[in-house]
PDB file of C-alpha atoms in Angstrom:
ATOM      1  CA  MET A   1      41.179  32.860  64.640  1.00 49.00           C
ATOM      2  CA  THR A   2      40.844  32.701  60.009  1.00 46.00           C
ATOM      3  CA  THR A   3      42.952  31.277  57.988  1.00 45.00           C
ATOM      4  CA  THR A   4      43.809  32.959  54.332  1.00 42.00           C
ATOM      5  CA  ASP A   5      46.608  31.724  52.388  1.00 40.00           C
ATOM      6  CA  ALA A   6      47.555  34.617  49.567  1.00 38.00           C
ATOM      7  CA  ARG A   7      50.173  33.618  47.831  1.00 36.00           C
ATOM      8  CA  PRO A   8      49.097  35.337  44.517  1.00 36.00           C
ATOM      9  CA  ALA A   9      51.155  34.422  40.967  1.00 37.00           C
ATOM     10  CA  ASP A  10      50.604  38.580  40.049  1.00 40.00           C
ATOM     11  CA  GLY A  11      51.595  40.124  43.082  1.00 51.00           C
ATOM     12  CA  TYR A  12      49.794  41.190  45.985  1.00 66.00           C
ATOM     13  CA  THR A  13      46.129  40.332  46.411  1.00 64.00           C
ATOM     14  CA  GLY A  14      43.201  40.530  48.825  1.00 73.00           C
ATOM     15  CA  ALA A  15      43.434  41.048  52.263  1.00 81.00           C
ATOM     16  CA  ILE A  16      47.233  41.715  51.957  1.00 86.00           C
ATOM     17  CA  ALA A  17      46.772  44.131  49.950  1.00 81.00           C
ATOM     18  CA  ARG A  18      44.336  46.055  51.881  1.00 80.00           C
ATOM     19  CA  VAL A  19      47.052  46.136  55.077  1.00 86.00           C
ATOM     20  CA  TYR A  20      49.988  46.531  52.595  1.00 84.00           C
ATOM     21  CA  ASP A  21      50.324  50.251  53.513  1.00 84.00           C
ATOM     22  CA  LEU A  22      48.931  50.340  57.365  1.00 87.00           C
ATOM     23  CA  VAL A  23      52.576  47.831  57.528  1.00 89.00           C
ATOM     24  CA  HIS A  24      55.027  49.414  56.007  1.00 86.00           C
ATOM     25  CA  GLN A  25      53.572  53.530  56.898  1.00 87.00           C
ATOM     26  CA  GLY A  26      53.699  51.445  60.534  1.00 85.00           C
ATOM     27  CA  LYS A  27      57.465  50.211  60.363  1.00 86.00           C
ATOM     28  CA  GLY A  28      58.455  53.969  59.348  1.00 86.00           C
ATOM     29  CA  LYS A  29      58.431  53.771  54.907  1.00 90.00           C
ATOM     30  CA  ASP A  30      57.952  57.489  54.399  1.00 93.00           C
ATOM     31  CA  TYR A  31      56.015  57.252  51.104  1.00 94.00           C
ATOM     32  CA  ALA A  32      56.084  61.469  50.588  1.00 96.00           C
ATOM     33  CA  ARG A  33      59.839  61.764  50.921  1.00 97.00           C
ATOM     34  CA  GLU A  34      60.412  59.402  48.620  1.00 97.00           C
ATOM     35  CA  ALA A  35      58.513  60.654  46.517  1.00 98.00           C
ATOM     36  CA  ALA A  36      60.050  64.164  46.914  1.00 98.00           C
ATOM     37  CA  ASP A  37      63.505  62.625  46.767  1.00 98.00           C
ATOM     38  CA  LEU A  38      63.014  60.532  43.721  1.00 98.00           C
ATOM     39  CA  ALA A  39      60.842  63.860  41.689  1.00 98.00           C
ATOM     40  CA  ASP A  40      64.025  65.917  42.727  1.00 98.00           C
ATOM     41  CA  LEU A  41      66.147  62.999  40.755  1.00 98.00           C
ATOM     42  CA  VAL A  42      64.526  63.485  38.025  1.00 98.00           C
ATOM     43  CA  THR A  43      63.844  66.768  37.442  1.00 98.00           C
ATOM     44  CA  GLY A  44      67.540  67.542  38.433  1.00 98.00           C
ATOM     45  CA  ARG A  45      68.604  65.034  35.153  1.00 98.00           C
ATOM     46  CA  VAL A  46      65.988  66.525  32.903  1.00 98.00           C
ATOM     47  CA  PRO A  47      65.296  69.612  33.365  1.00 97.00           C
ATOM     48  CA  GLY A  48      61.681  70.701  32.833  1.00 96.00           C
ATOM     49  CA  ALA A  49      60.687  67.168  33.248  1.00 98.00           C
ATOM     50  CA  ASP A  50      56.687  67.324  32.997  1.00 98.00           C
ATOM     51  CA  SER A  51      55.533  63.566  33.165  1.00 98.00           C
ATOM     52  CA  LEU A  52      56.172  60.280  34.769  1.00 98.00           C
ATOM     53  CA  LEU A  53      55.313  57.025  34.958  1.00 99.00           C
ATOM     54  CA  ASP A  54      55.309  54.382  38.133  1.00 98.00           C
ATOM     55  CA  VAL A  55      55.375  51.082  37.141  1.00 98.00           C
ATOM     56  CA  ALA A  56      54.899  48.621  39.640  1.00 97.00           C
ATOM     57  CA  CYS A  57      52.954  51.292  41.208  1.00 97.00           C
ATOM     58  CA  GLY A  58      51.412  48.705  44.088  1.00 94.00           C
ATOM     59  CA  THR A  59      48.574  50.947  45.908  1.00 94.00           C
ATOM     60  CA  GLY A  60      49.069  54.020  44.172  1.00 96.00           C
ATOM     61  CA  LEU A  61      51.010  55.776  47.983  1.00 95.00           C
ATOM     62  CA  HIS A  62      54.350  57.169  45.681  1.00 96.00           C
ATOM     63  CA  LEU A  63      52.279  58.285  43.152  1.00 97.00           C
ATOM     64  CA  ALA A  64      49.608  60.678  45.220  1.00 97.00           C
ATOM     65  CA  TYR A  65      52.473  62.491  46.353  1.00 97.00           C
ATOM     66  CA  LEU A  66      54.440  62.129  42.547  1.00 98.00           C
ATOM     67  CA  THR A  67      51.149  63.876  41.031  1.00 97.00           C
ATOM     68  CA  GLY A  68      51.795  66.726  42.531  1.00 95.00           C
ATOM     69  CA  ARG A  69      55.301  67.473  41.163  1.00 97.00           C
ATOM     70  CA  PHE A  70      54.449  66.729  37.509  1.00 98.00           C
ATOM     71  CA  THR A  71      51.459  67.145  34.570  1.00 98.00           C
ATOM     72  CA  ARG A  72      51.089  64.099  34.117  1.00 98.00           C
ATOM     73  CA  ALA A  73      52.111  61.558  36.527  1.00 98.00           C
ATOM     74  CA  GLU A  74      50.465  57.809  35.761  1.00 98.00           C
ATOM     75  CA  GLY A  75      51.223  54.413  37.237  1.00 98.00           C
ATOM     76  CA  LEU A  76      50.634  50.962  35.866  1.00 98.00           C
ATOM     77  CA  GLU A  77      49.988  47.497  38.165  1.00 97.00           C
ATOM     78  CA  LEU A  78      49.539  44.118  37.169  1.00 96.00           C
ATOM     79  CA  SER A  79      47.661  42.816  40.492  1.00 93.00           C
ATOM     80  CA  PRO A  80      44.542  43.552  40.235  1.00 93.00           C
ATOM     81  CA  ASP A  81      43.827  44.437  43.553  1.00 92.00           C
ATOM     82  CA  MET A  82      46.669  46.572  44.042  1.00 93.00           C
ATOM     83  CA  LEU A  83      45.213  48.402  41.029  1.00 95.00           C
ATOM     84  CA  ALA A  84      41.711  48.954  42.469  1.00 94.00           C
ATOM     85  CA  ALA A  85      43.642  50.723  45.696  1.00 92.00           C
ATOM     86  CA  ALA A  86      45.485  52.547  43.111  1.00 95.00           C
ATOM     87  CA  ARG A  87      42.298  53.810  41.404  1.00 97.00           C
ATOM     88  CA  HIS A  88      41.098  54.274  44.808  1.00 95.00           C
ATOM     89  CA  ARG A  89      43.323  56.196  46.371  1.00 94.00           C
ATOM     90  CA  ASN A  90      44.529  58.476  42.802  1.00 97.00           C
ATOM     91  CA  PRO A  91      40.762  59.742  41.212  1.00 97.00           C
ATOM     92  CA  GLY A  92      41.136  61.504  38.210  1.00 95.00           C
ATOM     93  CA  THR A  93      44.363  59.608  37.687  1.00 98.00           C
ATOM     94  CA  THR A  94      45.087  57.360  35.013  1.00 98.00           C
ATOM     95  CA  VAL A  95      46.684  53.963  36.887  1.00 98.00           C
ATOM     96  CA  HIS A  96      47.265  51.453  33.816  1.00 98.00           C
ATOM     97  CA  HIS A  97      46.648  47.801  34.483  1.00 98.00           C
ATOM     98  CA  GLY A  98      49.753  45.901  32.607  1.00 98.00           C
ATOM     99  CA  ASP A  99      52.782  43.908  33.273  1.00 98.00           C
ATOM    100  CA  MET A 100      56.541  45.901  33.063  1.00 98.00           C
ATOM    101  CA  ARG A 101      57.585  42.955  30.549  1.00 98.00           C
ATOM    102  CA  ASP A 102      55.565  44.040  27.758  1.00 98.00           C
ATOM    103  CA  PHE A 103      52.936  46.998  28.490  1.00 98.00           C
ATOM    104  CA  ALA A 104      52.849  49.521  25.224  1.00 98.00           C
ATOM    105  CA  LEU A 105      50.755  52.854  26.080  1.00 98.00           C
ATOM    106  CA  ASP A 106      51.577  54.360  22.668  1.00 97.00           C
ATOM    107  CA  THR A 107      53.224  57.278  24.687  1.00 98.00           C
ATOM    108  CA  THR A 108      56.027  58.384  26.091  1.00 98.00           C
ATOM    109  CA  TYR A 109      57.688  60.106  29.478  1.00 99.00           C
ATOM    110  CA  SER A 110      59.835  62.562  30.606  1.00 98.00           C
ATOM    111  CA  ALA A 111      60.633  59.246  33.292  1.00 98.00           C
ATOM    112  CA  VAL A 112      60.289  56.125  33.920  1.00 99.00           C
ATOM    113  CA  THR A 113      59.982  54.838  37.648  1.00 98.00           C
ATOM    114  CA  CYS A 114      59.957  51.382  38.615  1.00 98.00           C
ATOM    115  CA  MET A 115      60.717  50.943  43.167  1.00 97.00           C
ATOM    116  CA  PHE A 116      60.339  49.216  46.241  1.00 94.00           C
ATOM    117  CA  SER A 117      62.656  46.741  44.400  1.00 96.00           C
ATOM    118  CA  SER A 118      59.329  45.338  42.534  1.00 97.00           C
ATOM    119  CA  ILE A 119      62.188  44.209  39.328  1.00 98.00           C
ATOM    120  CA  GLY A 120      63.231  41.626  41.206  1.00 98.00           C
ATOM    121  CA  HIS A 121      60.148  40.052  40.589  1.00 97.00           C
ATOM    122  CA  MET A 122      61.614  39.176  37.047  1.00 98.00           C
ATOM    123  CA  ALA A 123      61.963  35.887  36.980  1.00 97.00           C
ATOM    124  CA  ASP A 124      66.113  35.724  34.745  1.00 98.00           C
ATOM    125  CA  GLN A 125      67.677  37.693  32.804  1.00 98.00           C
ATOM    126  CA  SER A 126      65.488  37.693  29.485  1.00 98.00           C
ATOM    127  CA  GLU A 127      62.618  39.314  31.820  1.00 98.00           C
ATOM    128  CA  LEU A 128      65.099  41.878  33.199  1.00 98.00           C
ATOM    129  CA  ASP A 129      65.783  42.619  29.639  1.00 98.00           C
ATOM    130  CA  ALA A 130      62.101  42.933  28.347  1.00 98.00           C
ATOM    131  CA  ALA A 131      61.358  44.808  31.278  1.00 98.00           C
ATOM    132  CA  LEU A 132      64.224  47.934  30.863  1.00 98.00           C
ATOM    133  CA  ALA A 133      63.407  47.449  26.672  1.00 98.00           C
ATOM    134  CA  SER A 134      58.925  48.510  27.763  1.00 98.00           C
ATOM    135  CA  PHE A 135      60.710  51.005  29.958  1.00 98.00           C
ATOM    136  CA  ALA A 136      63.173  52.766  27.616  1.00 98.00           C
ATOM    137  CA  ALA A 137      60.236  52.727  24.369  1.00 98.00           C
ATOM    138  CA  HIS A 138      58.135  54.558  26.981  1.00 98.00           C
ATOM    139  CA  THR A 139      60.708  57.558  27.923  1.00 98.00           C
ATOM    140  CA  ALA A 140      61.132  60.466  25.936  1.00 98.00           C
ATOM    141  CA  PRO A 141      64.478  61.283  24.333  1.00 98.00           C
ATOM    142  CA  GLY A 142      66.822  62.607  27.204  1.00 98.00           C
ATOM    143  CA  GLY A 143      64.193  61.183  29.682  1.00 98.00           C
ATOM    144  CA  VAL A 144      65.441  58.627  32.461  1.00 98.00           C
ATOM    145  CA  VAL A 145      64.471  55.580  33.699  1.00 98.00           C
ATOM    146  CA  VAL A 146      65.034  55.145  37.735  1.00 98.00           C
ATOM    147  CA  VAL A 147      65.214  51.376  38.998  1.00 98.00           C
ATOM    148  CA  GLU A 148      65.215  50.634  42.736  1.00 98.00           C
ATOM    149  CA  PRO A 149      67.325  47.221  42.629  1.00 98.00           C
ATOM    150  CA  TRP A 150      66.624  44.046  45.133  1.00 98.00           C
ATOM    151  CA  TRP A 151      69.405  43.379  47.336  1.00 98.00           C
ATOM    152  CA  PHE A 152      72.552  41.383  44.686  1.00 98.00           C
ATOM    153  CA  PRO A 153      73.749  37.988  45.891  1.00 98.00           C
ATOM    154  CA  ASP A 154      76.957  40.082  48.267  1.00 97.00           C
ATOM    155  CA  THR A 155      74.999  41.814  49.715  1.00 97.00           C
ATOM    156  CA  PHE A 156      71.419  39.575  50.831  1.00 97.00           C
ATOM    157  CA  THR A 157      71.482  38.667  54.260  1.00 96.00           C
ATOM    158  CA  PRO A 158      70.358  34.859  53.854  1.00 96.00           C
ATOM    159  CA  GLY A 159      68.199  33.882  57.352  1.00 97.00           C
ATOM    160  CA  TYR A 160      67.193  37.343  57.939  1.00 97.00           C
ATOM    161  CA  VAL A 161      63.718  37.571  60.046  1.00 98.00           C
ATOM    162  CA  GLY A 162      62.014  41.218  60.324  1.00 94.00           C
ATOM    163  CA  ALA A 163      59.026  41.915  62.527  1.00 94.00           C
ATOM    164  CA  ALA A 164      57.096  44.581  63.204  1.00 93.00           C
ATOM    165  CA  VAL A 165      53.623  44.963  65.490  1.00 96.00           C
ATOM    166  CA  VAL A 166      51.773  48.352  63.748  1.00 94.00           C
ATOM    167  CA  GLU A 167      48.240  49.535  64.836  1.00 94.00           C
ATOM    168  CA  ALA A 168      46.518  51.417  62.293  1.00 89.00           C
ATOM    169  CA  GLU A 169      42.570  52.644  61.108  1.00 89.00           C
ATOM    170  CA  GLY A 170      41.478  50.837  64.268  1.00 93.00           C
ATOM    171  CA  LYS A 171      43.156  47.322  63.908  1.00 94.00           C
ATOM    172  CA  THR A 172      46.868  45.969  65.443  1.00 96.00           C
ATOM    173  CA  ILE A 173      48.472  44.176  62.706  1.00 96.00           C
ATOM    174  CA  SER A 174      51.901  41.912  63.902  1.00 95.00           C
ATOM    175  CA  ARG A 175      53.856  41.211  60.108  1.00 95.00           C
ATOM    176  CA  VAL A 176      57.018  38.281  60.479  1.00 96.00           C
ATOM    177  CA  SER A 177      59.027  37.360  57.840  1.00 96.00           C
ATOM    178  CA  HIS A 178      61.613  35.274  56.704  1.00 98.00           C
ATOM    179  CA  SER A 179      64.088  35.424  54.382  1.00 98.00           C
ATOM    180  CA  ARG A 180      66.319  32.141  53.054  1.00 97.00           C
ATOM    181  CA  LEU A 181      68.420  32.076  49.765  1.00 97.00           C
ATOM    182  CA  GLU A 182      66.534  29.625  46.911  1.00 97.00           C
ATOM    183  CA  ASP A 183      68.744  28.724  44.070  1.00 96.00           C
ATOM    184  CA  ASP A 184      69.698  32.563  42.610  1.00 96.00           C
ATOM    185  CA  ALA A 185      66.687  34.232  44.325  1.00 98.00           C
ATOM    186  CA  THR A 186      65.570  35.286  47.879  1.00 98.00           C
ATOM    187  CA  ARG A 187      62.576  33.329  49.121  1.00 97.00           C
ATOM    188  CA  ILE A 188      60.610  35.167  51.315  1.00 97.00           C
ATOM    189  CA  ASP A 189      57.646  33.887  53.462  1.00 96.00           C
ATOM    190  CA  VAL A 190      55.845  36.350  55.498  1.00 95.00           C
ATOM    191  CA  HIS A 191      53.076  36.060  57.853  1.00 95.00           C
ATOM    192  CA  TYR A 192      49.983  38.152  59.502  1.00 95.00           C
ATOM    193  CA  LEU A 193      48.093  38.154  62.220  1.00 96.00           C
ATOM    194  CA  VAL A 194      45.408  41.087  62.052  1.00 95.00           C
ATOM    195  CA  ALA A 195      43.528  41.790  64.891  1.00 96.00           C
ATOM    196  CA  GLU A 196      40.143  43.893  65.059  1.00 93.00           C
ATOM    197  CA  PRO A 197      37.840  44.151  67.983  1.00 95.00           C
ATOM    198  CA  GLY A 198      34.943  42.457  67.611  1.00 93.00           C
ATOM    199  CA  ARG A 199      36.196  40.407  64.473  1.00 91.00           C
ATOM    200  CA  GLY A 200      38.747  38.417  65.936  1.00 94.00           C
ATOM    201  CA  ILE A 201      42.411  37.496  64.514  1.00 96.00           C
ATOM    202  CA  GLU A 202      42.532  36.650  61.026  1.00 94.00           C
ATOM    203  CA  HIS A 203      45.568  34.749  59.675  1.00 94.00           C
ATOM    204  CA  LEU A 204      47.186  35.951  56.723  1.00 93.00           C
ATOM    205  CA  SER A 205      50.371  34.516  54.812  1.00 92.00           C
ATOM    206  CA  GLU A 206      52.011  34.892  51.700  1.00 92.00           C
ATOM    207  CA  SER A 207      55.828  33.624  49.540  1.00 94.00           C
ATOM    208  CA  HIS A 208      57.470  35.539  46.916  1.00 94.00           C
ATOM    209  CA  ARG A 209      60.773  34.654  45.041  1.00 97.00           C
ATOM    210  CA  ILE A 210      62.701  37.745  44.036  1.00 98.00           C
ATOM    211  CA  THR A 211      65.371  37.411  42.125  1.00 98.00           C
ATOM    212  CA  LEU A 212      69.030  37.643  43.056  1.00 98.00           C
ATOM    213  CA  PHE A 213      70.163  39.442  40.356  1.00 98.00           C
ATOM    214  CA  PRO A 214      74.145  40.775  39.978  1.00 98.00           C
ATOM    215  CA  ARG A 215      74.680  44.703  39.371  1.00 98.00           C
ATOM    216  CA  SER A 216      76.108  43.581  36.565  1.00 98.00           C
ATOM    217  CA  ALA A 217      72.388  41.784  35.243  1.00 98.00           C
ATOM    218  CA  TYR A 218      70.570  45.373  35.706  1.00 98.00           C
ATOM    219  CA  GLU A 219      73.991  47.488  33.737  1.00 98.00           C
ATOM    220  CA  LEU A 220      73.347  44.354  31.206  1.00 98.00           C
ATOM    221  CA  ALA A 221      70.334  44.999  30.564  1.00 98.00           C
ATOM    222  CA  PHE A 222      70.158  49.207  30.998  1.00 98.00           C
ATOM    223  CA  GLU A 223      72.578  48.855  27.967  1.00 98.00           C
ATOM    224  CA  ARG A 224      70.807  46.461  25.766  1.00 98.00           C
ATOM    225  CA  ALA A 225      67.578  49.045  26.215  1.00 98.00           C
ATOM    226  CA  GLY A 226      69.660  51.861  24.475  1.00 98.00           C
ATOM    227  CA  LEU A 227      70.036  53.288  28.343  1.00 98.00           C
ATOM    228  CA  GLY A 228      72.997  54.933  29.181  1.00 95.00           C
ATOM    229  CA  THR A 229      73.282  53.713  32.772  1.00 96.00           C
ATOM    230  CA  GLU A 230      74.510  54.624  36.277  1.00 98.00           C
ATOM    231  CA  PHE A 231      74.359  53.033  39.575  1.00 98.00           C
ATOM    232  CA  LEU A 232      73.704  55.510  42.937  1.00 98.00           C
ATOM    233  CA  PRO A 233      74.263  54.301  46.209  1.00 97.00           C
ATOM    234  CA  GLY A 234      72.178  54.750  49.242  1.00 97.00           C
ATOM    235  CA  GLY A 235      68.418  54.839  48.030  1.00 96.00           C
ATOM    236  CA  PRO A 236      65.215  55.017  50.056  1.00 95.00           C
ATOM    237  CA  SER A 237      65.957  51.322  51.037  1.00 94.00           C
ATOM    238  CA  GLY A 238      69.185  51.229  51.129  1.00 96.00           C
ATOM    239  CA  ARG A 239      69.382  49.083  47.738  1.00 97.00           C
ATOM    240  CA  GLY A 240      70.500  52.073  45.614  1.00 98.00           C
ATOM    241  CA  LEU A 241      69.113  53.596  42.183  1.00 98.00           C
ATOM    242  CA  PHE A 242      69.954  52.537  38.917  1.00 98.00           C
ATOM    243  CA  LEU A 243      69.018  55.717  36.161  1.00 98.00           C
ATOM    244  CA  GLY A 244      69.205  55.388  32.557  1.00 98.00           C
ATOM    245  CA  THR A 245      69.212  58.467  30.102  1.00 98.00           C
ATOM    246  CA  ARG A 246      68.004  57.461  26.691  1.00 98.00           C
ATOM    247  CA  PRO A 247      69.983  59.546  24.392  1.00 96.00           C
TER     248      PRO A 247
END
C-alpha cells in the first residue's frame, strides 16, 4: 500500500483531485440537478440572464451543466490540478486561473456564483470582504451573486464523522472524514483508500481549515460590496444560499 499526503495550500491537488468527483457523486451529490436549480434561481431573479461565472469551480462539473443554460458560462479556479480537470471536462469553455480574493477579468456577468462552501476557505472577515468585492466587481448592474456558505458556528456539529465507499471507473474508494472545532473554524481531516485491480491500495490524506463565519459576517461582506442581500434556507447541501443583487 502506498501513502500520499495531499494537503494543499491552494485547494485540492494531485491524486485527490482525480478521485474528488467519483467520491461526491457516489455519495449522491447530483451536480446536474444542482446546476439546474442554480440556473433557475439566477434566471428567476435576472430575466434574460445570459452569462455566469462559477468561482472556485473545482473540476467543472457544475459548469458542464451550466454551459447549456447560458450563452456564456465560465469558471475560475485556484488549484492547478482542479483547473486542469475543469478544462479537460469542458473543452471550448473558458476556465480562468485565479484567486477569488483578487481576480480581475475585465468583464462582467449576469451572475457570479460560488458553490459547495468554497467561500469558507477565506481565513477572516477581510478575506471574505475581498472575495465579495471581487464578485461584485464582476457582476453586471441588475445581476446577482450566489454564495453557498459553510456551516455557521451554531449549526456546525463538532466531532462529526463522515464515511462512504464508492465503486467507480474500476476503482473502489473509501473515504472517512472527521471534523473538529479549531478556534473559529472547522478542521476536517480526510483519509481515502483507493483500490484498483493490479495496482494495490493507495492511501491519500488531506486536511482543511474552513472558517465558521456567522451569518452576520456574510451579510456584512455583501453590504460592504454594495450588494443587497437575502438568505435562502436549504440549498443543495442544507447550508442555505446567500443571494446578493447589484443595483
